[in-house]
Amino acid sequence: MQRPAWAPRSIDISMPSVARINDYFLGGSHNFEADREAARRAMEFVPGLPKIMQATRAFMRRAVHHAAAEGITQFLDIGSGLPTSGNVHDVARRAVQGARIVHVDHDAVAVEHTRAALAEDPRADAVAADLRAPESILTSPQVQDLLDLRRPVAVLLIAILHFVDDEDDPYGAVAALRDALAPGSVLVLTHASFEGIPLPPERAGGAVDVYKDIRNPLIMRSRSEIARFFEGYDMVEPGLVPMPLWRPETAPEDEDPYAFCGFAGVGTTA
């Protein structure tokens, strides 16, 4: 397998990455054959995976604009992935003048490319860190330099919590982030679930097995389990709902059925 010139020497390009698989689903070009092969295998079971990612991205855009309308100018994007078109940085920049953004990912390709894309932007940066160690995010030089945690911050956990196993205490990680935030801060998240998927669970489970095979287990939680991540937050209307139903800009009935897989929500700290 030939290594592209843009690929860091430190990464194993034969091992698929969730960030690069999502880049493939979104039509990006920074993925390897191993990523594309894993994506195609998962789509054999759930052919609507690209539609799910597109619905996720559309919800993120609406949620960032909501945060901006509430006066938030600081964004902490954890599990940011590759900087494909329409990412949090692009949306925040259009939504609010002077926005400050810190992107966080543990994928070396994602971090390196995000830093390259932001090289000329003094109000944005990327951190190589993991949600499972929230303190390492909060104390990173990038967060300390760019974000003022005494003021409201929008924390985005888009399509990441379903890759954190219960044994790694995802609820504790989200609570640690919440406790570090100023009143008026916002939590934005999406999470995969078998609820709402237009397939028998056993068939959708085949895609879950693909992620398990690449050592990135996909944890499908129920709506009530996902709602627990918002403990300590006041839910923003319409609450925790399928992605196309959160303040839609187009008629939900026109959406692809796969767009309704999983849940999305926004909460505000008191």
Coordinates of C-alpha atoms in Angstrom, one line a residue:
M1 CA 0.0 0.0 0.0
Q2 CA 1.6 3.3 -1.1
R3 CA 1.8 6.0 1.5
P4 CA 0.5 9.4 0.3
A5 CA 2.8 12.3 0.7
W6 CA 0.4 14.0 3.2
A7 CA 0.2 11.0 5.5
P8 CA 2.3 11.3 8.7
R9 CA 5.0 8.6 9.0
S10 CA 3.8 7.8 12.5
I11 CA 0.5 6.3 11.5
D12 CA -0.4 2.8 10.3
I13 CA -2.3 3.4 7.0
S14 CA -3.4 -0.3 7.0
M15 CA -5.5 0.3 10.1
P16 CA -8.9 2.0 9.4
S17 CA -9.7 5.2 11.4
V18 CA -13.2 6.4 12.3
A19 CA -12.2 10.0 11.4
R20 CA -11.1 8.9 7.9
I21 CA -14.1 6.6 7.4
N22 CA -16.4 9.6 8.1
D23 CA -14.3 11.7 5.7
Y24 CA -15.0 9.0 3.1
F25 CA -18.8 9.1 3.9
L26 CA -18.7 12.9 3.5
G27 CA -17.0 12.7 0.1
G28 CA -13.5 13.8 1.5
S29 CA -10.2 12.8 0.0
H30 CA -8.0 12.2 3.1
N31 CA -8.7 8.5 3.6
F32 CA -6.8 5.3 2.7
E33 CA -7.9 2.2 1.0
A34 CA -8.2 0.5 4.5
D35 CA -10.7 3.2 5.5
R36 CA -12.7 2.9 2.3
E37 CA -12.8 -0.9 2.5
A38 CA -14.1 -0.7 6.1
A39 CA -16.7 1.9 5.0
R40 CA -17.9 -0.3 2.1
R41 CA -18.2 -3.3 4.4
A42 CA -20.3 -1.3 6.9
M43 CA -22.5 0.0 4.1
E44 CA -23.3 -3.6 3.0
F45 CA -25.3 -3.8 6.3
V46 CA -26.4 -0.2 6.6
P47 CA -26.3 1.4 3.1
G48 CA -27.6 4.7 4.4
L49 CA -24.4 5.5 6.5
P50 CA -23.4 8.5 4.2
K51 CA -27.0 9.9 4.7
I52 CA -26.6 9.5 8.5
M53 CA -23.3 11.5 8.3
Q54 CA -24.9 14.2 6.2
A55 CA -27.8 14.5 8.6
T56 CA -25.3 14.7 11.4
R57 CA -23.4 17.5 9.7
A58 CA -26.7 19.4 8.9
F59 CA -27.7 19.2 12.6
M60 CA -24.3 20.5 13.7
R61 CA -24.7 23.5 11.4
R62 CA -28.1 24.4 13.0
A63 CA -26.8 23.9 16.5
V64 CA -23.7 26.1 16.0
H65 CA -26.0 28.8 14.6
H66 CA -28.2 28.5 17.7
A67 CA -25.2 28.8 20.0
A68 CA -24.0 31.9 18.1
A69 CA -27.5 33.4 18.4
E70 CA -27.2 32.9 22.1
G71 CA -24.1 35.0 22.1
I72 CA -21.5 32.2 22.3
T73 CA -18.3 33.0 20.5
Q74 CA -16.1 30.1 21.8
F75 CA -16.4 26.5 20.5
L76 CA -14.7 23.3 21.7
D77 CA -15.1 20.6 19.0
I78 CA -14.2 17.2 20.5
G79 CA -13.9 14.4 18.0
S80 CA -13.6 16.9 15.2
G81 CA -12.3 14.5 12.5
L82 CA -10.9 15.7 9.2
P83 CA -11.5 19.3 8.2
T84 CA -13.9 18.5 5.3
S85 CA -16.1 21.3 3.9
G86 CA -18.8 22.5 6.2
N87 CA -17.0 21.6 9.5
V88 CA -17.4 23.3 12.8
H89 CA -14.7 25.9 12.0
D90 CA -16.3 26.9 8.8
V91 CA -19.8 27.2 10.3
A92 CA -18.7 29.1 13.4
R93 CA -16.7 31.5 11.3
R94 CA -19.9 32.3 9.3
A95 CA -22.1 32.4 12.3
V96 CA -20.2 34.8 14.5
Q97 CA -17.5 37.3 13.9
G98 CA -14.3 36.6 15.8
A99 CA -15.2 33.1 16.9
R100 CA -12.6 31.1 18.7
I101 CA -12.4 27.4 18.0
V102 CA -10.4 24.5 19.3
H103 CA -10.7 21.2 17.5
V104 CA -9.8 18.0 19.4
D105 CA -9.1 14.5 17.9
H106 CA -6.9 11.6 18.7
D107 CA -6.4 10.7 15.0
A108 CA -3.0 12.1 13.8
V109 CA -4.1 12.7 10.3
A110 CA -7.1 14.7 11.5
V111 CA -5.0 16.8 13.8
E112 CA -2.2 17.5 11.3
H113 CA -4.6 18.5 8.5
T114 CA -6.7 20.7 10.8
R115 CA -3.5 22.5 12.0
A116 CA -2.4 23.0 8.4
A117 CA -5.8 24.3 7.4
L118 CA -5.7 26.8 10.4
A119 CA -2.1 27.8 10.1
E120 CA -3.0 31.4 9.2
D121 CA -5.9 31.7 11.7
P122 CA -4.8 33.0 15.2
R123 CA -8.2 32.3 16.7
A124 CA -8.3 28.5 16.0
D125 CA -6.1 25.5 16.6
A126 CA -6.2 21.7 17.0
V127 CA -5.3 19.5 19.9
A128 CA -4.2 15.8 19.9
A129 CA -6.2 14.5 22.8
D130 CA -8.9 12.0 23.8
L131 CA -12.4 12.6 25.2
R132 CA -11.7 9.8 27.7
A133 CA -9.2 12.1 29.3
P134 CA -11.1 15.4 29.6
E135 CA -8.6 17.0 31.9
S136 CA -5.9 16.7 29.1
I137 CA -8.2 18.7 26.8
L138 CA -9.1 21.4 29.3
T139 CA -5.4 21.9 30.4
S140 CA -4.0 21.8 26.9
P141 CA -2.1 24.9 25.8
Q142 CA -4.5 25.4 22.9
V143 CA -7.6 25.5 25.1
Q144 CA -5.8 27.6 27.7
D145 CA -4.6 30.1 25.1
L146 CA -7.7 30.4 23.0
L147 CA -10.7 29.8 25.2
D148 CA -11.7 31.6 28.3
L149 CA -13.5 29.0 30.4
R150 CA -14.9 31.7 32.7
R151 CA -17.2 32.7 29.8
P152 CA -19.7 30.4 28.0
V153 CA -18.4 27.8 25.6
A154 CA -20.2 25.5 23.2
V155 CA -18.9 22.0 23.5
L156 CA -19.6 19.8 20.5
L157 CA -19.6 16.0 20.8
I158 CA -20.7 15.1 17.3
A159 CA -20.8 11.4 16.6
I160 CA -18.1 10.6 19.1
L161 CA -19.8 9.3 22.3
H162 CA -21.0 6.2 20.6
F163 CA -17.3 5.2 20.2
V164 CA -16.7 5.4 24.0
D165 CA -17.4 2.2 25.9
D166 CA -19.2 2.3 29.2
E167 CA -16.0 0.9 30.9
D168 CA -14.3 4.1 29.8
D169 CA -16.9 6.2 31.7
P170 CA -18.3 8.5 29.0
Y171 CA -20.8 9.9 31.4
G172 CA -18.0 10.9 33.8
A173 CA -16.0 12.5 30.9
V174 CA -19.1 14.6 29.9
A175 CA -19.7 15.6 33.5
A176 CA -16.1 16.7 33.9
L177 CA -16.4 19.0 30.9
R178 CA -19.7 20.3 32.2
D179 CA -18.2 21.1 35.6
A180 CA -15.4 23.1 33.9
L181 CA -17.8 25.3 32.0
A182 CA -19.2 28.7 32.8
P183 CA -23.0 29.2 33.2
G184 CA -24.7 29.7 29.8
S185 CA -22.4 27.2 28.1
V186 CA -23.9 24.8 25.6
L187 CA -23.5 21.0 25.0
V188 CA -24.2 19.8 21.5
L189 CA -24.2 16.1 20.8
T190 CA -25.3 13.4 18.4
H191 CA -25.4 9.7 19.2
A192 CA -26.1 6.5 17.3
S193 CA -29.0 4.2 18.3
F194 CA -30.9 1.2 17.0
E195 CA -34.0 3.3 17.7
G196 CA -35.3 4.7 14.5
I197 CA -33.1 2.8 12.1
P198 CA -35.1 1.5 9.1
L199 CA -33.6 -2.0 9.4
P200 CA -33.9 -5.0 11.6
P201 CA -31.5 -4.6 14.5
E202 CA -29.7 -7.8 13.7
R203 CA -28.9 -6.5 10.2
A204 CA -27.7 -3.1 11.5
G205 CA -25.6 -5.1 14.0
G206 CA -23.5 -6.2 11.0
A207 CA -22.2 -2.6 10.7
V208 CA -21.5 -2.5 14.4
D209 CA -19.4 -5.7 14.0
V210 CA -17.4 -4.0 11.3
Y211 CA -16.4 -1.2 13.7
K212 CA -15.6 -3.8 16.4
D213 CA -13.3 -5.5 13.9
I214 CA -11.3 -2.3 13.3
R215 CA -11.0 -1.9 17.1
N216 CA -13.4 1.1 17.3
P217 CA -16.5 -0.5 18.9
L218 CA -19.7 1.3 18.1
I219 CA -21.9 1.5 21.2
M220 CA -25.6 1.8 20.2
R221 CA -27.3 3.4 23.2
S222 CA -31.1 3.9 23.8
R223 CA -32.7 7.3 23.9
S224 CA -32.9 7.2 27.7
E225 CA -29.2 6.3 28.0
I226 CA -28.3 9.2 25.7
A227 CA -30.4 11.6 27.7
R228 CA -28.2 10.9 30.7
F229 CA -25.4 12.8 29.0
F230 CA -27.5 16.0 29.5
E231 CA -27.6 15.7 33.3
G232 CA -27.0 19.2 34.7
Y233 CA -28.2 20.9 31.5
D234 CA -31.5 22.5 30.6
M235 CA -32.6 21.0 27.4
V236 CA -33.2 23.4 24.5
E237 CA -36.4 22.8 22.6
P238 CA -37.4 20.4 21.0
G239 CA -35.2 18.3 23.3
L240 CA -33.5 15.0 22.4
V241 CA -34.9 14.0 19.0
P242 CA -33.9 12.4 15.7
M243 CA -31.5 14.7 13.9
P244 CA -33.9 16.0 11.2
L245 CA -36.5 17.0 13.9
W246 CA -34.1 19.4 15.7
R247 CA -35.2 22.8 14.5
P248 CA -35.5 21.7 10.8
E249 CA -34.9 24.1 8.0
T250 CA -36.6 21.8 5.5
A251 CA -39.6 19.5 5.8
P252 CA -38.6 16.4 7.8
E253 CA -40.9 14.2 5.7
D254 CA -38.6 14.9 2.7
E255 CA -35.6 13.5 4.5
D256 CA -34.1 10.1 3.8
P257 CA -35.3 7.5 6.4
Y258 CA -31.7 6.9 7.4
A259 CA -31.4 10.5 8.5
F260 CA -33.6 9.6 11.5
C261 CA -31.1 7.1 12.9
G262 CA -29.9 8.1 16.3
F263 CA -30.5 11.2 18.4
A264 CA -29.4 14.8 18.7
G265 CA -29.8 17.5 21.3
V266 CA -28.6 20.7 22.8
G267 CA -28.4 21.7 26.5
T268 CA -27.5 24.8 28.4
T269 CA -25.8 25.1 31.8
A270 CA -27.7 27.0 34.4

